[in-house]
Amino acid sequence: MKRARRTTTPAPTYRRILWPTDFSRLAKAALPYALKSAREDGAELVVLHVVSPPVLYAAPVMSGAIWGRLEKEMREAAADRLRRLMKDVQG
């Protein structure tokens, strides 16, 4: 009786790999795998962090000036964390 021949299909290669992050431990734990995959495939690593605005119902009387300042601070903090992360990744 003949044995069935096994064929292997090559692993897929990617042009872009998305690493969404909320800066949690779990997201940071996934980063080395995303980096390794990107390096092996010669892919671009796309980093995504979404800044969520504060919930409106939590502070319904918040003025526009305070709201704008709070949003700006949140964006700046996220950008700073991403810059530090990129510095760490690039060595």
Short mmCIF file of C-alpha atoms in Angstrom, two decimals:
data_model
loop_
_atom_site.label_atom_id
_atom_site.label_comp_id
_atom_site.label_asym_id
_atom_site.label_seq_id
_atom_site.Cartn_x
_atom_site.Cartn_y
_atom_site.Cartn_z
CA MET A 1 0.00 0.00 0.00
CA LYS A 2 1.34 3.41 -0.95
CA ARG A 3 1.71 6.09 1.65
CA ALA A 4 0.14 9.42 0.98
CA ARG A 5 2.74 12.01 0.21
CA ARG A 6 2.83 14.91 2.58
CA THR A 7 3.19 18.30 1.04
CA THR A 8 4.06 21.33 3.02
CA THR A 9 2.81 24.72 2.11
CA PRO A 10 5.11 27.63 2.75
CA ALA A 11 4.26 29.85 5.66
CA PRO A 12 2.52 33.04 4.58
CA THR A 13 4.55 36.20 4.41
CA TYR A 14 3.14 39.54 5.42
CA ARG A 15 3.80 43.06 4.21
CA ARG A 16 2.40 44.72 7.34
CA ILE A 17 1.87 43.50 10.88
CA LEU A 18 -0.45 45.39 13.20
CA TRP A 19 0.42 45.64 16.88
CA PRO A 20 -2.46 47.35 18.68
CA THR A 21 -1.52 48.43 22.18
CA ASP A 22 -3.15 49.79 25.28
CA PHE A 23 0.25 49.63 27.03
CA SER A 24 -0.96 46.73 29.18
CA ARG A 25 1.23 43.80 30.20
CA LEU A 26 -0.53 41.59 27.67
CA ALA A 27 0.09 44.02 24.83
CA LYS A 28 3.74 44.36 25.82
CA ALA A 29 4.06 40.57 25.96
CA ALA A 30 2.84 40.35 22.35
CA LEU A 31 5.36 42.90 21.06
CA PRO A 32 8.38 40.54 20.76
CA TYR A 33 6.29 38.18 18.63
CA ALA A 34 5.13 41.01 16.38
CA LEU A 35 8.71 42.26 16.02
CA LYS A 36 10.03 38.78 15.26
CA SER A 37 7.37 38.20 12.62
CA ALA A 38 8.04 41.58 11.03
CA ARG A 39 11.78 40.98 10.91
CA GLU A 40 11.43 37.47 9.49
CA ASP A 41 9.06 38.58 6.73
CA GLY A 42 10.67 41.96 6.10
CA ALA A 43 7.30 43.46 7.00
CA GLU A 44 6.39 46.88 8.28
CA LEU A 45 5.27 46.92 11.92
CA VAL A 46 2.29 49.22 12.37
CA VAL A 47 1.72 50.34 15.96
CA LEU A 48 -1.78 51.47 16.91
CA HIS A 49 -2.91 53.11 20.12
CA VAL A 50 -6.33 54.71 20.38
CA VAL A 51 -6.83 57.53 22.84
CA SER A 52 -10.32 57.25 24.26
CA PRO A 53 -11.91 60.49 25.37
CA PRO A 54 -13.27 60.65 28.90
CA VAL A 55 -16.87 59.53 29.20
CA LEU A 56 -19.21 62.50 28.93
CA TYR A 57 -21.73 61.30 31.48
CA ALA A 58 -18.99 61.12 34.11
CA ALA A 59 -18.61 64.90 34.03
CA PRO A 60 -21.60 66.43 32.25
CA VAL A 61 -20.76 69.96 33.41
CA MET A 62 -17.18 69.93 32.13
CA SER A 63 -16.39 73.13 30.27
CA GLY A 64 -14.91 73.15 26.80
CA ALA A 65 -11.62 74.58 28.06
CA ILE A 66 -11.18 71.80 30.60
CA TRP A 67 -12.27 69.18 28.07
CA GLY A 68 -9.74 70.43 25.51
CA ARG A 69 -6.90 70.52 28.04
CA LEU A 70 -7.72 67.02 29.26
CA GLU A 71 -7.80 65.64 25.71
CA LYS A 72 -4.49 67.35 24.88
CA GLU A 73 -2.85 65.89 28.00
CA MET A 74 -4.11 62.40 27.15
CA ARG A 75 -2.77 62.64 23.59
CA GLU A 76 0.59 63.95 24.77
CA ALA A 77 0.92 61.18 27.37
CA ALA A 78 0.13 58.52 24.76
CA ALA A 79 2.58 60.04 22.25
CA ASP A 80 5.28 60.10 24.94
CA ARG A 81 4.70 56.43 25.77
CA LEU A 82 4.88 55.52 22.08
CA ARG A 83 8.14 57.50 21.66
CA ARG A 84 9.69 55.71 24.65
CA LEU A 85 8.51 52.37 23.33
CA MET A 86 10.03 53.04 19.90
CA LYS A 87 13.31 54.06 21.53
CA ASP A 88 13.36 50.77 23.47
CA VAL A 89 12.55 48.73 20.38
CA GLN A 90 15.15 50.41 18.20
CA GLY A 91 17.81 49.96 20.86
#
